[in-house]
Amino acid sequence: MINGIKKCISTSMAVAWFIILSVVIQSPVLSWLNEEYLNVGKDAQGNLFRIILFISLALVSLYLMMKFAKRLDISWKQSQFDTDRKGNALLYKYTAITLLLTLIYILVLYIGNGYNVGTVPKPIVEMQERPVIFILYLCTAVITQPILEELLFRGILQEKLSRYSIWGGLIMASILFSYSHDYQTIFNSHLVSSLIYGLAYAKLNNIKAPIILHILQNSLVIAFVALFR
C-alpha cells in the first residue's frame, strides 16, 4: 500500500516535471522577441542583453534536463552519440525521407496558398535591419530547440516509456511532441516528423540521429521561407 502511494507520488512528480520542462526548453525563444514582449533597446547594449539571455536560458534548460534525466535513471552514454557504418547508412535513409516529406509538404502549402509562404516570422522579415535578432532566431530554430526538444521527447520520454513498450514509447512521445507544437490538434504535420524522429532513435539507439533530422528539417523550412517570402 505504502509502496503504491510512493510510486503514484513519484509518477505524478515526474509528469509535473515533464510539463514544466516542456515549457522551460522554449525559453531561449524569448531572446529574439520584439520590444512589445521584451523591454530592451535596439542598440548594442540591448543586443548584448539578448545574447546573454539566450545563452543563460539555454544552459539553464540543459541543466534542468540533465537533472530530470538523472532522476529517472537515464544517462546519455558516449555510445548514444556515436554511429558505425551501418548506423550512418540508416541515418542517411531517415534524413532523405525527412527532407523529402518536408519539401513535399511545404511545396503543397506554397502552391495551395497561391504561391505564397504565408505568415513570415518577423526576424526573417527584418533580418537585414536587425541581424542580431535574426541570428538568435536561427540559433533557437536550428540549434537549441532541436537539441533540447529531442533530449526531452526522445532522450528522456521515449527512452523511459520504451522500457515498458518500445512502440508505445515511440507513439506516446510523438503524440505529445506534436501536441506541444499545435495545441489545437494532436494529429498535425509535426506528428509525422516526430514519428520519423522517434523511429530513427529507436532503430539507431542514438540521440544524435533525431537531433540531426530535426535540425535539417527546421533549416529547410527556414531557408524556403526566407527565399520565397
Short mmCIF file of C-alpha atoms in Angstrom, two decimals:
data_model
loop_
_atom_site.label_atom_id
_atom_site.label_comp_id
_atom_site.label_asym_id
_atom_site.label_seq_id
_atom_site.Cartn_x
_atom_site.Cartn_y
_atom_site.Cartn_z
CA MET A 1 0.00 0.00 0.00
CA ILE A 2 2.72 2.45 1.05
CA ASN A 3 4.89 1.46 -1.91
CA GLY A 4 1.93 2.02 -4.22
CA ILE A 5 1.38 5.51 -2.82
CA LYS A 6 5.08 6.33 -3.16
CA LYS A 7 5.03 5.14 -6.76
CA CYS A 8 1.97 7.30 -7.53
CA ILE A 9 3.64 10.35 -5.98
CA SER A 10 6.87 9.68 -7.86
CA THR A 11 5.00 9.29 -11.16
CA SER A 12 2.98 12.45 -10.54
CA MET A 13 6.14 14.42 -9.80
CA ALA A 14 7.78 13.09 -12.97
CA VAL A 15 4.76 14.13 -15.05
CA ALA A 16 4.77 17.59 -13.43
CA TRP A 17 8.49 17.99 -14.11
CA PHE A 18 8.00 16.94 -17.72
CA ILE A 19 5.25 19.53 -18.23
CA ILE A 20 7.40 22.24 -16.64
CA LEU A 21 10.42 21.30 -18.74
CA SER A 22 8.38 21.25 -21.95
CA VAL A 23 7.72 24.94 -21.27
CA VAL A 24 11.18 25.83 -19.94
CA ILE A 25 13.00 24.49 -23.02
CA GLN A 26 11.13 27.03 -25.15
CA SER A 27 12.54 29.90 -23.07
CA PRO A 28 15.54 30.68 -25.36
CA VAL A 29 12.95 31.98 -27.84
CA LEU A 30 12.47 34.97 -25.51
CA SER A 31 15.83 36.33 -26.66
CA TRP A 32 14.56 37.33 -30.11
CA LEU A 33 11.05 38.57 -29.25
CA ASN A 34 10.37 42.18 -30.23
CA GLU A 35 10.14 45.11 -27.84
CA GLU A 36 6.42 44.53 -27.22
CA TYR A 37 7.34 41.45 -25.20
CA LEU A 38 10.96 42.11 -24.22
CA ASN A 39 11.61 45.59 -22.88
CA VAL A 40 15.15 46.18 -24.15
CA GLY A 41 16.63 48.74 -26.50
CA LYS A 42 17.57 48.28 -30.14
CA ASP A 43 21.13 49.42 -29.51
CA ALA A 44 24.29 47.40 -28.90
CA GLN A 45 23.53 47.14 -25.19
CA GLY A 46 20.11 45.70 -25.93
CA ASN A 47 21.61 43.18 -28.36
CA LEU A 48 24.21 42.14 -25.78
CA PHE A 49 21.43 41.58 -23.25
CA ARG A 50 19.58 39.39 -25.76
CA ILE A 51 22.69 37.29 -26.40
CA ILE A 52 23.37 36.81 -22.69
CA LEU A 53 19.70 35.95 -22.12
CA PHE A 54 19.78 33.37 -24.91
CA ILE A 55 22.92 31.65 -23.60
CA SER A 56 21.69 31.71 -19.98
CA LEU A 57 18.25 30.25 -20.77
CA ALA A 58 19.74 27.55 -22.99
CA LEU A 59 22.22 26.49 -20.30
CA VAL A 60 19.58 26.51 -17.55
CA SER A 61 17.27 24.41 -19.73
CA LEU A 62 20.03 21.90 -20.42
CA TYR A 63 20.99 21.73 -16.73
CA LEU A 64 17.39 21.07 -15.63
CA MET A 65 17.05 18.47 -18.37
CA MET A 66 20.10 16.58 -17.14
CA LYS A 67 18.84 16.70 -13.56
CA PHE A 68 15.47 15.33 -14.69
CA ALA A 69 17.15 12.56 -16.69
CA LYS A 70 19.27 11.57 -13.70
CA ARG A 71 16.16 11.46 -11.51
CA LEU A 72 14.60 9.00 -13.96
CA ASP A 73 17.78 6.90 -14.03
CA ILE A 74 18.57 7.89 -17.61
CA SER A 75 22.14 8.56 -18.68
CA TRP A 76 23.33 9.53 -22.15
CA LYS A 77 26.41 7.42 -22.82
CA GLN A 78 29.04 8.17 -25.43
CA SER A 79 27.76 5.19 -27.43
CA GLN A 80 24.45 7.03 -27.89
CA PHE A 81 26.27 9.76 -29.80
CA ASP A 82 28.46 7.51 -31.96
CA THR A 83 27.40 5.72 -35.14
CA ASP A 84 29.07 2.97 -37.16
CA ARG A 85 28.88 2.49 -40.93
CA LYS A 86 25.54 0.66 -40.71
CA GLY A 87 24.17 3.35 -38.42
CA ASN A 88 25.30 6.08 -40.79
CA ALA A 89 23.54 4.34 -43.68
CA LEU A 90 20.30 4.25 -41.69
CA LEU A 91 20.74 7.88 -40.70
CA TYR A 92 21.16 8.87 -44.36
CA LYS A 93 17.98 6.95 -45.14
CA TYR A 94 15.96 8.72 -42.45
CA THR A 95 17.47 12.05 -43.47
CA ALA A 96 16.39 11.56 -47.08
CA ILE A 97 12.87 10.56 -46.01
CA THR A 98 12.55 13.52 -43.64
CA LEU A 99 13.77 16.12 -46.12
CA LEU A 100 11.68 14.67 -48.98
CA LEU A 101 8.47 14.68 -46.93
CA THR A 102 9.22 18.18 -45.65
CA LEU A 103 9.85 19.51 -49.15
CA ILE A 104 6.64 17.93 -50.46
CA TYR A 105 4.68 19.37 -47.54
CA ILE A 106 5.94 22.95 -47.90
CA LEU A 107 5.54 22.85 -51.70
CA VAL A 108 1.93 21.71 -51.34
CA LEU A 109 1.28 24.52 -48.85
CA TYR A 110 3.11 27.03 -51.05
CA ILE A 111 1.12 26.13 -54.17
CA GLY A 112 -2.13 25.80 -52.21
CA ASN A 113 -1.66 29.32 -50.81
CA GLY A 114 -1.33 30.76 -54.30
CA TYR A 115 2.48 30.62 -54.39
CA ASN A 116 2.68 32.32 -51.02
CA VAL A 117 4.61 31.05 -48.00
CA GLY A 118 2.02 32.51 -45.64
CA THR A 119 2.95 34.26 -42.42
CA VAL A 120 6.67 35.04 -42.34
CA PRO A 121 8.36 35.27 -38.91
CA LYS A 122 9.32 38.85 -38.09
CA PRO A 123 13.05 38.03 -37.58
CA ILE A 124 13.18 36.85 -41.20
CA VAL A 125 11.34 39.93 -42.47
CA GLU A 126 13.74 42.23 -40.60
CA MET A 127 16.90 40.14 -40.97
CA GLN A 128 18.79 42.91 -42.77
CA GLU A 129 17.72 45.67 -40.38
CA ARG A 130 18.17 43.58 -37.21
CA PRO A 131 20.78 40.88 -37.90
CA VAL A 132 21.37 40.03 -34.23
CA ILE A 133 17.72 39.10 -33.70
CA PHE A 134 17.76 37.07 -36.92
CA ILE A 135 20.88 35.20 -35.78
CA LEU A 136 19.27 34.47 -32.39
CA TYR A 137 16.16 33.28 -34.22
CA LEU A 138 18.30 30.92 -36.30
CA CYS A 139 20.16 29.70 -33.22
CA THR A 140 16.92 28.77 -31.48
CA ALA A 141 15.29 27.24 -34.55
CA VAL A 142 18.20 25.14 -35.77
CA ILE A 143 20.35 24.59 -32.66
CA THR A 144 18.89 24.94 -29.18
CA GLN A 145 15.28 23.90 -29.81
CA PRO A 146 16.08 20.75 -31.84
CA ILE A 147 18.65 19.69 -29.24
CA LEU A 148 16.54 20.45 -26.17
CA GLU A 149 13.32 19.07 -27.62
CA GLU A 150 14.91 15.83 -28.79
CA LEU A 151 16.67 15.31 -25.47
CA LEU A 152 13.34 15.72 -23.68
CA PHE A 153 10.95 13.89 -26.00
CA ARG A 154 13.25 11.19 -27.34
CA GLY A 155 16.17 11.03 -24.93
CA ILE A 156 14.02 11.10 -21.80
CA LEU A 157 10.32 10.46 -22.51
CA GLN A 158 10.64 7.87 -25.27
CA GLU A 159 13.62 6.24 -23.57
CA LYS A 160 11.75 5.87 -20.28
CA LEU A 161 8.48 4.64 -21.80
CA SER A 162 10.31 2.25 -24.13
CA ARG A 163 11.44 0.28 -21.10
CA TYR A 164 7.82 -0.86 -20.88
CA SER A 165 6.90 -0.82 -24.59
CA ILE A 166 9.13 0.26 -27.49
CA TRP A 167 6.27 1.13 -29.83
CA GLY A 168 4.18 2.56 -27.01
CA GLY A 169 7.02 4.88 -26.01
CA LEU A 170 7.62 5.95 -29.60
CA ILE A 171 3.96 6.73 -30.29
CA MET A 172 3.29 8.46 -26.97
CA ALA A 173 6.39 10.67 -27.28
CA SER A 174 5.42 11.55 -30.86
CA ILE A 175 1.85 12.46 -29.92
CA LEU A 176 2.95 14.67 -27.03
CA PHE A 177 5.58 16.31 -29.24
CA SER A 178 3.03 17.14 -31.94
CA TYR A 179 0.53 18.44 -29.38
CA SER A 180 3.17 20.66 -27.77
CA HIS A 181 3.66 22.35 -31.16
CA ASP A 182 -0.02 22.72 -32.03
CA TYR A 183 -2.38 22.80 -29.07
CA GLN A 184 -5.47 22.78 -31.30
CA THR A 185 -4.97 19.25 -32.57
CA ILE A 186 -2.79 16.23 -31.87
CA PHE A 187 -2.77 14.94 -35.44
CA ASN A 188 -0.82 17.55 -37.39
CA SER A 189 2.25 17.76 -39.60
CA HIS A 190 4.52 17.63 -36.56
CA LEU A 191 3.25 14.15 -35.74
CA VAL A 192 4.69 12.68 -38.95
CA SER A 193 8.06 14.32 -38.32
CA SER A 194 8.05 13.19 -34.71
CA LEU A 195 7.30 9.59 -35.66
CA ILE A 196 10.31 9.64 -38.00
CA TYR A 197 12.50 11.15 -35.26
CA GLY A 198 11.30 8.51 -32.82
CA LEU A 199 11.81 5.67 -35.28
CA ALA A 200 15.34 6.85 -36.01
CA TYR A 201 16.09 6.98 -32.29
CA ALA A 202 14.61 3.53 -31.68
CA LYS A 203 16.43 1.91 -34.59
CA LEU A 204 19.81 3.54 -34.02
CA ASN A 205 19.67 3.91 -30.21
CA ASN A 206 21.42 7.19 -30.85
CA ILE A 207 20.11 10.54 -29.61
CA LYS A 208 22.22 12.31 -32.22
CA ALA A 209 20.02 10.90 -35.02
CA PRO A 210 16.73 12.69 -34.18
CA ILE A 211 18.65 15.86 -33.32
CA ILE A 212 20.25 15.91 -36.79
CA LEU A 213 16.91 15.20 -38.50
CA HIS A 214 15.20 17.95 -36.52
CA ILE A 215 17.95 20.46 -37.32
CA LEU A 216 17.89 19.67 -41.04
CA GLN A 217 14.11 19.85 -41.25
CA ASN A 218 13.92 23.21 -39.49
CA SER A 219 16.77 24.52 -41.64
CA LEU A 220 14.97 23.51 -44.84
CA VAL A 221 11.74 25.21 -43.79
CA ILE A 222 13.51 28.44 -42.78
CA ALA A 223 15.57 28.50 -45.99
CA PHE A 224 12.43 28.03 -48.10
CA VAL A 225 10.52 30.77 -46.28
CA ALA A 226 13.47 33.18 -46.48
CA LEU A 227 13.95 32.59 -50.21
CA PHE A 228 10.31 32.65 -51.33
CA ARG A 229 8.76 35.16 -48.93
#
